[in-house]
Coordinates of C-alpha atoms and ligand atoms in Angstrom, one line a residue:
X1 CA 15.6 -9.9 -24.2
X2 CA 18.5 -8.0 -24.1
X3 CA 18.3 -6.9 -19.9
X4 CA 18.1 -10.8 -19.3
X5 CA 21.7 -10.5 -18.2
X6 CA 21.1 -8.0 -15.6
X7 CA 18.8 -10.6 -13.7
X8 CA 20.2 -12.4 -10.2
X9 CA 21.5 -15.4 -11.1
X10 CA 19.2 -17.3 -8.9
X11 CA 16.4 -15.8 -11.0
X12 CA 18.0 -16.8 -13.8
X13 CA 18.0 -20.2 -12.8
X14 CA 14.2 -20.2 -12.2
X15 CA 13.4 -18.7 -15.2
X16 CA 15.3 -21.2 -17.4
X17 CA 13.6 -24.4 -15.4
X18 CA 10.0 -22.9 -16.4
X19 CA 11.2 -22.6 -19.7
X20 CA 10.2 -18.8 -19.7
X21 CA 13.9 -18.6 -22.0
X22 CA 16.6 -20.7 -22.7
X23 CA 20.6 -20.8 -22.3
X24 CA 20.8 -19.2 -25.8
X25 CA 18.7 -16.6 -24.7
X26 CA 20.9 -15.4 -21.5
X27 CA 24.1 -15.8 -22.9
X28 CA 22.9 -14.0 -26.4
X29 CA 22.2 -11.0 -23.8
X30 CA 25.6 -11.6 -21.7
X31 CA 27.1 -11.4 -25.0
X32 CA 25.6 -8.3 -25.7
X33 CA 25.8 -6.5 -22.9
X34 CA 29.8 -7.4 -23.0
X35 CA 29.8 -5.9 -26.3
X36 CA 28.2 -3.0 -25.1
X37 CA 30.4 -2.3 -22.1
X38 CA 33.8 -3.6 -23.2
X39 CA 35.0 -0.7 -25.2
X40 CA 34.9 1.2 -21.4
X41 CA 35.7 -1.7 -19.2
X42 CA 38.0 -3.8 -20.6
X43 CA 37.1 -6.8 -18.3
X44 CA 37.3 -9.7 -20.9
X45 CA 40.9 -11.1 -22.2
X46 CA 38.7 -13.2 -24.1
X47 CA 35.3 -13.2 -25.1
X48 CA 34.5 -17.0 -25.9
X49 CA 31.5 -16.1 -27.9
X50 CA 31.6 -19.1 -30.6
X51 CA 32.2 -21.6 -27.7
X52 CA 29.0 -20.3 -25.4
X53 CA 26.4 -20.3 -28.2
X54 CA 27.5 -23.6 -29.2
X55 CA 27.5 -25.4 -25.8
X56 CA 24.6 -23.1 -24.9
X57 CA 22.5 -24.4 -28.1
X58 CA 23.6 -27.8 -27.1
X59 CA 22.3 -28.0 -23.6
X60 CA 19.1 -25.9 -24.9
X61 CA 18.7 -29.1 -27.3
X62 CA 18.9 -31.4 -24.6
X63 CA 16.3 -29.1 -22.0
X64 CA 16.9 -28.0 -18.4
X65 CA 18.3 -30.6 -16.5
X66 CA 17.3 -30.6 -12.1
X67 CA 20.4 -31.9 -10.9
X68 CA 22.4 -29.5 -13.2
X69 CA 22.4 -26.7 -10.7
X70 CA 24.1 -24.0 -13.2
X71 CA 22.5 -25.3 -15.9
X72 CA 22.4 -22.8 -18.7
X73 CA 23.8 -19.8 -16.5
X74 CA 26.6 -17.8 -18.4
X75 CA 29.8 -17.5 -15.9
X76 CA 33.2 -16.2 -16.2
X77 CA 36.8 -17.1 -15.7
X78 CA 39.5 -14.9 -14.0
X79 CA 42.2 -16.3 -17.2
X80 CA 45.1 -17.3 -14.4
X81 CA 42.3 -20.6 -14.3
X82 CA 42.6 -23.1 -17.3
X83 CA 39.7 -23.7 -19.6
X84 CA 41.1 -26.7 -22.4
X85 CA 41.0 -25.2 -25.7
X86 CA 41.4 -21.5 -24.7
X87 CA 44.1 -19.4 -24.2
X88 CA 45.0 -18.7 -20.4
X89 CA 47.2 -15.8 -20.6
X90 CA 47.1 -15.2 -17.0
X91 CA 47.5 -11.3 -18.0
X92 CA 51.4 -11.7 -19.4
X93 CA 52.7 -11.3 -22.5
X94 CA 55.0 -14.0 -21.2
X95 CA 52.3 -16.6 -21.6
X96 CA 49.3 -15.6 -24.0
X97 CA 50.0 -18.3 -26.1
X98 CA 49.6 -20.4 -23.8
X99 CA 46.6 -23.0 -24.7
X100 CA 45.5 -25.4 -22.1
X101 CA 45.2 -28.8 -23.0
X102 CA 43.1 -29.7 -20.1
X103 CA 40.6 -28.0 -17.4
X104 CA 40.9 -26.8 -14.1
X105 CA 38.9 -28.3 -11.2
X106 CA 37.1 -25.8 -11.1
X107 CA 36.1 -25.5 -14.8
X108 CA 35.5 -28.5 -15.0
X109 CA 32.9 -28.3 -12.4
X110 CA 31.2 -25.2 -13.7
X111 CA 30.5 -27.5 -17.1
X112 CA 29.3 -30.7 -15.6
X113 CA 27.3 -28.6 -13.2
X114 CA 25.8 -26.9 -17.0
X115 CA 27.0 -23.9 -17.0
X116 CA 28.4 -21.8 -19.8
X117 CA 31.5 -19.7 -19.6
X118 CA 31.3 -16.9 -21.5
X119 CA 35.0 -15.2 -21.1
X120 CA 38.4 -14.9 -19.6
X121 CA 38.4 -12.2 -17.4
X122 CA 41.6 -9.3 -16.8
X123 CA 43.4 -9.6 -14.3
X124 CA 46.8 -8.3 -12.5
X125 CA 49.6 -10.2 -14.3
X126 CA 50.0 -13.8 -12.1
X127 CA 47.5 -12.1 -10.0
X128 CA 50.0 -9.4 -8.5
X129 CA 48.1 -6.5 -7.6
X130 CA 45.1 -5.0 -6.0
X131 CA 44.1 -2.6 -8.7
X132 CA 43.9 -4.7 -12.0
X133 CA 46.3 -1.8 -13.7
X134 CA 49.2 -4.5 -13.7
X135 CA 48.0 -6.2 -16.4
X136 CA 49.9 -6.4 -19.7
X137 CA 46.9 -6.1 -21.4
X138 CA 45.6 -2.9 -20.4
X139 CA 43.5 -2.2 -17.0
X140 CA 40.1 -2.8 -16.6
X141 CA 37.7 0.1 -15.2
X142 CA 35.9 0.4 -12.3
X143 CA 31.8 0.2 -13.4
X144 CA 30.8 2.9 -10.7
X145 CA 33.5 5.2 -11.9
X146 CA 35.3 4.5 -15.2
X147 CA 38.3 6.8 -13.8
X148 CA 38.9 4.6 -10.8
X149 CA 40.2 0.8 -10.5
X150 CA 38.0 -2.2 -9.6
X151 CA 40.2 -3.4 -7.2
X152 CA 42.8 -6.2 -7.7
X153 CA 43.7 -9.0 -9.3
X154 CA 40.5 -10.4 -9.6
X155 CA 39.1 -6.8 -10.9
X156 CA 38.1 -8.1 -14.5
X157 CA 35.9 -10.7 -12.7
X158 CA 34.4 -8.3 -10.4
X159 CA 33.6 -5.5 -13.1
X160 CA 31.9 -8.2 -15.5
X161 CA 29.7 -9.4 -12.7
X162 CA 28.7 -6.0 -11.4
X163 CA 28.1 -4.5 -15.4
X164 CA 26.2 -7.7 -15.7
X165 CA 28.2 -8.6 -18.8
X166 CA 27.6 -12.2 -16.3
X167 CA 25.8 -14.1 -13.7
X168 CA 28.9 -14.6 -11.8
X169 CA 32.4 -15.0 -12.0
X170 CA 35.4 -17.4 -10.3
X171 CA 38.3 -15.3 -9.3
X172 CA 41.4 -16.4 -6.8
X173 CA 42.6 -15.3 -3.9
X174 CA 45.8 -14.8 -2.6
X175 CA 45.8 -11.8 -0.6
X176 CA 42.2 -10.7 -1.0
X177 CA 41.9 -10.5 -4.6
X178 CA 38.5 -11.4 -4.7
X179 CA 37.6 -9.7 -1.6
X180 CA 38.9 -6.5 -2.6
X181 CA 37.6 -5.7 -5.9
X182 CA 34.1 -7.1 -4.9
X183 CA 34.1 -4.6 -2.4
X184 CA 35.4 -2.2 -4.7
X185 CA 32.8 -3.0 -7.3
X186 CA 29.8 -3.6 -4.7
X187 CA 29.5 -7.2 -5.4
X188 CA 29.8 -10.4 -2.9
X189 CA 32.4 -12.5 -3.2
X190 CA 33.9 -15.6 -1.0
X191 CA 37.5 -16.5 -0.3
X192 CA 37.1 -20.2 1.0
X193 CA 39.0 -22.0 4.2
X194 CA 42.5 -23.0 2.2
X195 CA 41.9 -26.1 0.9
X196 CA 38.2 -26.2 0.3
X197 CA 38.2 -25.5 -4.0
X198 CA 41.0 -27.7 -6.1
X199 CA 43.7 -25.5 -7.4
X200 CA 44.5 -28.0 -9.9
X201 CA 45.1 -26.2 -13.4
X202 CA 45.0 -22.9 -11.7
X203 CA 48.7 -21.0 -12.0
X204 CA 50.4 -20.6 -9.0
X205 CA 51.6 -17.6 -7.4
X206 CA 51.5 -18.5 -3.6
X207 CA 50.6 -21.9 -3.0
X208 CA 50.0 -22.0 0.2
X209 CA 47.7 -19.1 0.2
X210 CA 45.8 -19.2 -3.4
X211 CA 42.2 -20.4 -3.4
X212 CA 39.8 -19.9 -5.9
X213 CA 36.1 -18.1 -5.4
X214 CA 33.1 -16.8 -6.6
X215 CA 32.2 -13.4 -7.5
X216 CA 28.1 -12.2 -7.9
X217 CA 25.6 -9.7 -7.2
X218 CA 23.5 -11.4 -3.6
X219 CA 24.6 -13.7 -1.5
X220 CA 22.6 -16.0 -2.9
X221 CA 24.2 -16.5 -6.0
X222 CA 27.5 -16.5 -4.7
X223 CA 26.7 -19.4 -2.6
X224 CA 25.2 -21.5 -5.9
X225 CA 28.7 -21.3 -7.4
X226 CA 30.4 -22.1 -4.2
X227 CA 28.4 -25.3 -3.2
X228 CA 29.7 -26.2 -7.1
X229 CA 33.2 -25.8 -6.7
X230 CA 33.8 -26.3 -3.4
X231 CA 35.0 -30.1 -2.1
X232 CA 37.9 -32.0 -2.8
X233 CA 40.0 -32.9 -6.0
X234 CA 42.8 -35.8 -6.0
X235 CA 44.8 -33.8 -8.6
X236 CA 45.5 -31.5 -5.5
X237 CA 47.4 -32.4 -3.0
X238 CA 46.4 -29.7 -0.7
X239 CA 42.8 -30.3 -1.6
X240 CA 41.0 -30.5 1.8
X241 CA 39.8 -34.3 3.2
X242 CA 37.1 -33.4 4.9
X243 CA 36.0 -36.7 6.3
X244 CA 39.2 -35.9 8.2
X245 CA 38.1 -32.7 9.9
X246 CA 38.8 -33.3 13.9
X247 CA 35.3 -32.9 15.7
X248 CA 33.1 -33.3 12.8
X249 CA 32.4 -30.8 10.3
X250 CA 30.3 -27.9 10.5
X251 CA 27.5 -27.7 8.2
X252 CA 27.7 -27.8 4.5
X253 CA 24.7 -27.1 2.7
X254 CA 25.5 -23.7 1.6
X255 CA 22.6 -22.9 -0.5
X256 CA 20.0 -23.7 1.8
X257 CA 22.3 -21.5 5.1
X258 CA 22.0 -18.5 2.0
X259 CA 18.3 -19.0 1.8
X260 CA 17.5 -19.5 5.1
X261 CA 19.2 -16.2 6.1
X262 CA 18.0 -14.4 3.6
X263 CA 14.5 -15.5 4.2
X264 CA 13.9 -15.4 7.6
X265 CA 13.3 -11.9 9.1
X266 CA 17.5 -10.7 9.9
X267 CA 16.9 -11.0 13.5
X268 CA 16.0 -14.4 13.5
X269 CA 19.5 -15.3 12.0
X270 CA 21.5 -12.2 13.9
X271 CA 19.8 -12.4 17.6
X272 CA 22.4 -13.4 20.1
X273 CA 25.3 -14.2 17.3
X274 CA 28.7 -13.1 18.7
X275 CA 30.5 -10.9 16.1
X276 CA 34.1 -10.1 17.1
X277 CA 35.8 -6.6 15.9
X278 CA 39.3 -6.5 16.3
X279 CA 40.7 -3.1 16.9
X280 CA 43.4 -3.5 14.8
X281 CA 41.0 -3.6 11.7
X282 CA 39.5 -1.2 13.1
X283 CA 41.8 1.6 14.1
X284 CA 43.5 1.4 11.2
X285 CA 43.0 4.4 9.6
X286 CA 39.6 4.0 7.5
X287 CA 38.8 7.0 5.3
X288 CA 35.8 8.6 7.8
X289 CA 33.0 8.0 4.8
X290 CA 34.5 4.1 5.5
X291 CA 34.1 4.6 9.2
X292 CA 30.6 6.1 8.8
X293 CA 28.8 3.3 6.6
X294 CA 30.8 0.5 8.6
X295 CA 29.6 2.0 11.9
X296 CA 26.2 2.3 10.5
X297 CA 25.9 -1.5 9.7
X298 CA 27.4 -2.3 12.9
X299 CA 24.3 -0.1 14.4
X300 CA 21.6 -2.0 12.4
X301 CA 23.6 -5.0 13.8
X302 CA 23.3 -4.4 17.3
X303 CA 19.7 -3.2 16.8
X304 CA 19.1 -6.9 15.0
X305 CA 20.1 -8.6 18.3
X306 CA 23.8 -9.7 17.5
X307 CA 26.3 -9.2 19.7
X308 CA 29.4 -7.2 18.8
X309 CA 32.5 -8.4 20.7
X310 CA 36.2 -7.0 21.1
X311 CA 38.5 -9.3 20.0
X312 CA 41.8 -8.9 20.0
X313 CA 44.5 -10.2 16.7
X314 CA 48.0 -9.0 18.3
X315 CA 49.8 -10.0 15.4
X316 CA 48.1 -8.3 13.1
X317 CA 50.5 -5.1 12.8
X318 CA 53.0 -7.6 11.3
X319 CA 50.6 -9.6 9.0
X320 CA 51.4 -7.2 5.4
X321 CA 55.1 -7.5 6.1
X322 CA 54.7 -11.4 6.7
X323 CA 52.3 -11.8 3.7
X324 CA 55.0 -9.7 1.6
X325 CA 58.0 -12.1 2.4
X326 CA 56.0 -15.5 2.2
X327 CA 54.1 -15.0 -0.9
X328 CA 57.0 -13.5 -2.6
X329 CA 58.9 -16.3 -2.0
X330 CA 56.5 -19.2 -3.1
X331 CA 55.6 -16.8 -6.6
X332 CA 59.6 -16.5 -7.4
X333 CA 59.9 -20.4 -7.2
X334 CA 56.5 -20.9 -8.9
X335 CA 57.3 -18.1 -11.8
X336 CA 61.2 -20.0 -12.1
X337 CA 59.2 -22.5 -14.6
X338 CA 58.6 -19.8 -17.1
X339 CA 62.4 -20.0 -18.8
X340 CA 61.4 -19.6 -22.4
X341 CA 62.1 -23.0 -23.0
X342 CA 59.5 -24.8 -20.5
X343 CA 57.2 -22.4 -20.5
X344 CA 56.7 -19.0 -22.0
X345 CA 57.8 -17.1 -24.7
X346 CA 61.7 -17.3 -26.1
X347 CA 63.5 -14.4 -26.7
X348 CA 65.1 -14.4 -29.8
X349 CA 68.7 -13.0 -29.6
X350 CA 70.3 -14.9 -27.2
X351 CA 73.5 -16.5 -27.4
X352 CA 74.1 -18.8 -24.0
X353 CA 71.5 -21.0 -22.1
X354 CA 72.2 -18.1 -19.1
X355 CA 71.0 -15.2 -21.4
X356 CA 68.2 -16.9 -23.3
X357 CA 66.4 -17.0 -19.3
X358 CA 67.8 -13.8 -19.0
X359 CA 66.2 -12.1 -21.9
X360 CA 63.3 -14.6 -21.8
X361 CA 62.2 -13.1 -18.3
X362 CA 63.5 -9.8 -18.9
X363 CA 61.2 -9.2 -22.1
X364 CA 58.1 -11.5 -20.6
X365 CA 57.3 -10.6 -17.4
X366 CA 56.2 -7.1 -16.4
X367 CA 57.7 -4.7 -14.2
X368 CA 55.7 -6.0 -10.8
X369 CA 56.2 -9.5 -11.5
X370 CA 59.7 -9.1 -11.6
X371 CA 59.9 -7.4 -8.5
X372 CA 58.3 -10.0 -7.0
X373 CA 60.4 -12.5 -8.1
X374 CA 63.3 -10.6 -6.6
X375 CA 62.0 -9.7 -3.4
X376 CA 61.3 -13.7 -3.4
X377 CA 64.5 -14.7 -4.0
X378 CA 66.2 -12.3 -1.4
X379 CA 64.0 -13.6 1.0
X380 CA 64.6 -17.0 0.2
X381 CA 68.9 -16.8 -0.4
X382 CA 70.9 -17.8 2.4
X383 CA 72.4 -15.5 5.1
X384 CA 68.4 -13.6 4.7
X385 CA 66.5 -16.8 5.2
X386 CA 66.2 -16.7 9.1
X387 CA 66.1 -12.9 9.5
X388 CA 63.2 -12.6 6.7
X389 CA 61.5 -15.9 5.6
X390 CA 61.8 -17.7 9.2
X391 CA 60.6 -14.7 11.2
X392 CA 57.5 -14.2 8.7
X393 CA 56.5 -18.3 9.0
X394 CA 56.7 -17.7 12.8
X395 CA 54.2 -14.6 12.6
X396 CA 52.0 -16.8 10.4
X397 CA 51.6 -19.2 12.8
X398 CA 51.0 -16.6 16.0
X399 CA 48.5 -15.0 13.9
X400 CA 46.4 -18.8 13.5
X401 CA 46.7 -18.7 17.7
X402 CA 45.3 -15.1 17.3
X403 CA 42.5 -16.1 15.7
X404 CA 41.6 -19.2 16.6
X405 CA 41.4 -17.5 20.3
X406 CA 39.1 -14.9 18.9
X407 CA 36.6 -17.0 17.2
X408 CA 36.6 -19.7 20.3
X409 CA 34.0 -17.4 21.2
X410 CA 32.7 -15.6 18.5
X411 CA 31.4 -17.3 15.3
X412 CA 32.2 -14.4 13.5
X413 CA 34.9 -11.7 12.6
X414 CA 33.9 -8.9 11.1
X415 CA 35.8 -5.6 9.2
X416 CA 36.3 -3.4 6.5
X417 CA 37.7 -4.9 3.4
X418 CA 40.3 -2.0 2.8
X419 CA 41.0 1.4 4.5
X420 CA 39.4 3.4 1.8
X421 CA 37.0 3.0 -1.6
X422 CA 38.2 2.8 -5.0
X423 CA 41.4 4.9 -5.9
X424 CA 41.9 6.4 -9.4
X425 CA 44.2 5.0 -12.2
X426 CA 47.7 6.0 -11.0
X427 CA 47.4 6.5 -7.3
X428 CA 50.0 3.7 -6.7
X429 CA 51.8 3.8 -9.6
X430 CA 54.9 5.5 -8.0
X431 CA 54.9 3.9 -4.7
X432 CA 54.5 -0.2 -4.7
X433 CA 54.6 0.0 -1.3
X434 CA 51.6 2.0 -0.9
X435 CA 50.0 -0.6 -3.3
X436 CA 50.7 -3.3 -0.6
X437 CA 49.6 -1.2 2.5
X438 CA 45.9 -1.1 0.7
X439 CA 45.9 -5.1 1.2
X440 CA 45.9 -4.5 5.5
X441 CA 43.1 -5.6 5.9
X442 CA 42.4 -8.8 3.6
X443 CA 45.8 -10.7 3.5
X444 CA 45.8 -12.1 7.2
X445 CA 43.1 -14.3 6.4
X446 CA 45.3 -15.8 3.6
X447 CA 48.2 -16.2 5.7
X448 CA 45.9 -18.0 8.7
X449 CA 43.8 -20.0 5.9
X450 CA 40.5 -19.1 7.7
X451 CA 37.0 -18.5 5.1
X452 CA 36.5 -14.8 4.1
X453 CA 32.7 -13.4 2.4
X454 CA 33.1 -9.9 1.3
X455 CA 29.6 -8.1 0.8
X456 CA 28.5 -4.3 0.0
X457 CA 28.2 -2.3 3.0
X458 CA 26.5 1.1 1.8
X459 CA 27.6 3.8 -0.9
X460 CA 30.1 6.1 0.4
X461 CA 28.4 9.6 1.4
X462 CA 31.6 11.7 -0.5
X463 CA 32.5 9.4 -3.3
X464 CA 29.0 7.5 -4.0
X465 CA 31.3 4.2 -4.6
X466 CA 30.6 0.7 -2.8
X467 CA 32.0 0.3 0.4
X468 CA 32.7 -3.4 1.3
X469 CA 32.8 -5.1 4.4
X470 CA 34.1 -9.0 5.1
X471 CA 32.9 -11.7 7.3
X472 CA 35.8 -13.5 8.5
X473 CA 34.8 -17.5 9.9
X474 CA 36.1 -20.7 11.4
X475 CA 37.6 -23.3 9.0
X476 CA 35.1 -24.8 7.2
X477 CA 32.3 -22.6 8.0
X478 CA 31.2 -21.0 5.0
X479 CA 27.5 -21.8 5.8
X480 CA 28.1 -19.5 8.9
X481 CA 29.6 -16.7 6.5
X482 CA 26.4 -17.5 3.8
X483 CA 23.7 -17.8 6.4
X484 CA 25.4 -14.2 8.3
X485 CA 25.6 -12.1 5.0
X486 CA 22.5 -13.1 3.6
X487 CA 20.6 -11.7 7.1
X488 CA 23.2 -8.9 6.5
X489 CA 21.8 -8.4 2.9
X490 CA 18.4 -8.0 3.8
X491 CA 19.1 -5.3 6.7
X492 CA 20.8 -3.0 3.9
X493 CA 18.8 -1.3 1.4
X494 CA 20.3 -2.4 -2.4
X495 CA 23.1 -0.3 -3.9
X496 CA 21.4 0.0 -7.0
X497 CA 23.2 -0.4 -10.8
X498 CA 26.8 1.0 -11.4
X499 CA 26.2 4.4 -13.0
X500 CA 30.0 4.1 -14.8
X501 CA 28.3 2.6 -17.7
Ligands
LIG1 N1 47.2 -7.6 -3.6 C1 47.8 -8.8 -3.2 C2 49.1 -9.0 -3.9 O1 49.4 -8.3 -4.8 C3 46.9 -9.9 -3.3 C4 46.9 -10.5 -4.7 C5 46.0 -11.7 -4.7 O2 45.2 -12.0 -3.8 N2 46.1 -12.5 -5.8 O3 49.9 -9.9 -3.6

């Protein structure tokens, strides 16, 4: 029983509707296999483990249920999402005592869809971070390599899923935080269009650029959790109408676009499909074992049929600068709730109003959230505000024209998800800047709102660590991304387990 966990979660799913095991069964082994791999990995804030066999017994009582379609499948929870009951720490020591009295969207979707959530994954504090080192509770190690980061923020989420201490993981994405560490950790993972997944009961760090996704091991399974979470939610304002959408919506059924491509022979779905590359992800100084596997799937691309287009993303040179400035700004007027009186922990010597925030924040948040919350409110104070925050809006918008251009005629954008595979502990730790330079090639899609599927390209030939790709899409056209990658899945041969652990 106890390599249960290390099935696909669509097998799972099968397995559990012929009764071959139950829901107690796969999260007894997701239980054990955490226990297992924690002491290395550190992926888990919290381990739920009283909460999943108890809901897992229940919905074993009651028998698989057909229009449950997580029913009995052990997930995970990057904890910066709220799950009532449970602490949501959000990786600060300014918060971990904090208890949710309610459920995000998106948690409450994952439990009336049946599933059970098994943890609260580590993360970079307020999801700041691309290696998962900033958290205040230790950083979690990479699965292929335990000497090397999963990627970031979402690198707790990623590591669980690819150690299969879980079926699948939600994580959020603000500047490619689940893109990054799936590639990272060779798993697949979606950003969605801006809009698409309620961010209600999610903390905020960049509003207008956070959207929460799913993390697995095939293309697949990341689409089951998607069509799950994804649609609207009134408790979010920014929650996408679709029954708005100008000239009708493309298609939705995200399950069956992931099965048909995945089951038709790859050139079927590839033949004739117009994939742009932009130069500018492209010339942008990939490691060469980066260049090599990435050229080699665009080879098996061209010999499938599709048809790989220049496009061109002008804009693109300024899009880490913009992302810097504009996301800064939205976290230091997010994090400006968390005063010790509101919200967080209170410092205990202070005197005045002014120095209990002072102390408050001083002794809470960690040394990257802070600067954060400066660069925010530089950007943001009068006198900077049109040389800084104006200028970087503007950019935001010239990169939507950018790519709405490019994908008028292709369907799909595709690149690298970062420069380079998996650093070790440390690399950045002198140099934030050089942390931020890593995220050139995911946080453009953030700033321009447009869908995002990462998915393992190849092993490095130097390094033997995943090397991740990302298919970038039109608004609203995840099935394109689901129905691409899973055609893309099939033309690569399979990665194989993470040999970290
Ligand atoms: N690495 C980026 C940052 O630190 C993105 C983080 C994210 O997507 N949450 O801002």
């Amino acid at each position: 029983m106890s390599d249960l966990c290390s099935m696909s979660l669509s097998r799972a799913l099968l397995g559990l509707r012929r009764r071959e095991y139950g829901a107690l069964d796969l999260t007894r082994s997701c239980l054990e296999r955490i226990r297992a791999t924690e002491p290395y990995l550190n992926a888990c804030i919290s381990v739920l483990e009283e909460s999943a066999l108890e809901r897992a017994a229940a919905l074993d009582e009651i028998g698989p249920r057909e229009d449950k379609p997580l029913w009995g499948v052990p997930v995970m929870l990057k904890d910066i999402i709220c799950l009532k009951g449970h602490p949501c720490t959000c990786a600060s020591r300014f918060v971990e005592n904090f208890i949710p009295f309610y459920d995000a969207g998106v948690a409450s979707r994952l439990k009336e869809a049946g599933a059970v959530i098994v943890a609260k994954n580590n993360l970079d504090e307020f999801a700041m971070g691309s290696g998962t080192e900033n958290s205040a509770f230790g950083p979690t190690r990479n699965p292929w390599d335990l000497a090397r980061v999963p990627g970031g923020s979402s690198g707790g989420s990623a590591a669980a899923v690819a150690a299969a201490q879980a079926f699948g993981a939600l994580g959020t994405d603000t500047g490619g935080s689940i893109r990054l560490p799936a590639g990272f950790c060779g798993c697949v993972g979606l950003k969605p269009t801006y809009g698409r997944v309620s961010r209600f009961g999610v903390v905020a760090f960049g509003s207008s650029f956070d959207q929460v996704g799913p993390l697995a091991r095939s293309v697949e399974d990341c689409a089951r959790l998607f069509e799950v979470i994804a649609g609207p939610d009134p408790r979010d304002a920014t929650s996408a109408r679709l029954d708005l959408h100008p000239g009708g919506l493309p298609e939705q059924d995200f399950v069956r676009a992931a099965l048909e491509g995945g089951e038709r022979e790859p050139q079927d779905t590839l033949k004739g499909l117009k994939i742009g590359l932009a130069r500018e992800f492209w010339d942008s100084g990939l490691t060469p074992e980066v260049e090599r596997v990435c050229r080699g799937l665009l080879d098996k691309l061209a010999d499938a049929g599709a048809v790989l287009e220049p496009v061109s993303l002008p804009h693109q040179k300024y899009a880490v600068a913009s992302y810097y400035i504009m996301s800064s700004a939205e976290a230091s007027t997010n994090l400006a709730r968390f005063d010790g009186v509101r919200y967080g922990r209170r410092a205990e010597q202070a005197g005045e109003l002014d120095e209990l925030y002072v102390a408050s924040r001083s002794a809470g948040f960690g040394p990257e959230a802070q600067r954060r919350i400066m660069l925010g409110t530089f950007v943001l104070s009068s006198g900077y505000y049109d040389a800084y925050y104006r200028k970087a809006a503007q950019i935001r918008r010239l990169l939507r024209g950018d790519f709405d251009r490019a994908l008028e005629n292709c369907r799909l954008i595709l690149a690298p998800t970062c420069t380079r595979t998996a650093w070790n502990f440390g690399f950045t730790e002198n140099d934030p800047l050089l942390a931020y330079k890593m995220d050139l090639l995911t946080v453009t899609l953030n700033l321009v709102g447009l869908p995002g599927l990462a998915l393992p390209a190849g092993l490095g030939d130097e390094s033997r660590l995943p090397v991740g790709v990302q298919l970038m899409g039109r608004p609203f056209d995840e099935a394109a991304l689901f129905r691409t990658a899973a055609a893309v899945e099939r033309l690569l041969p399979p990665l194989g387990k993470p040999g970290g652990v």
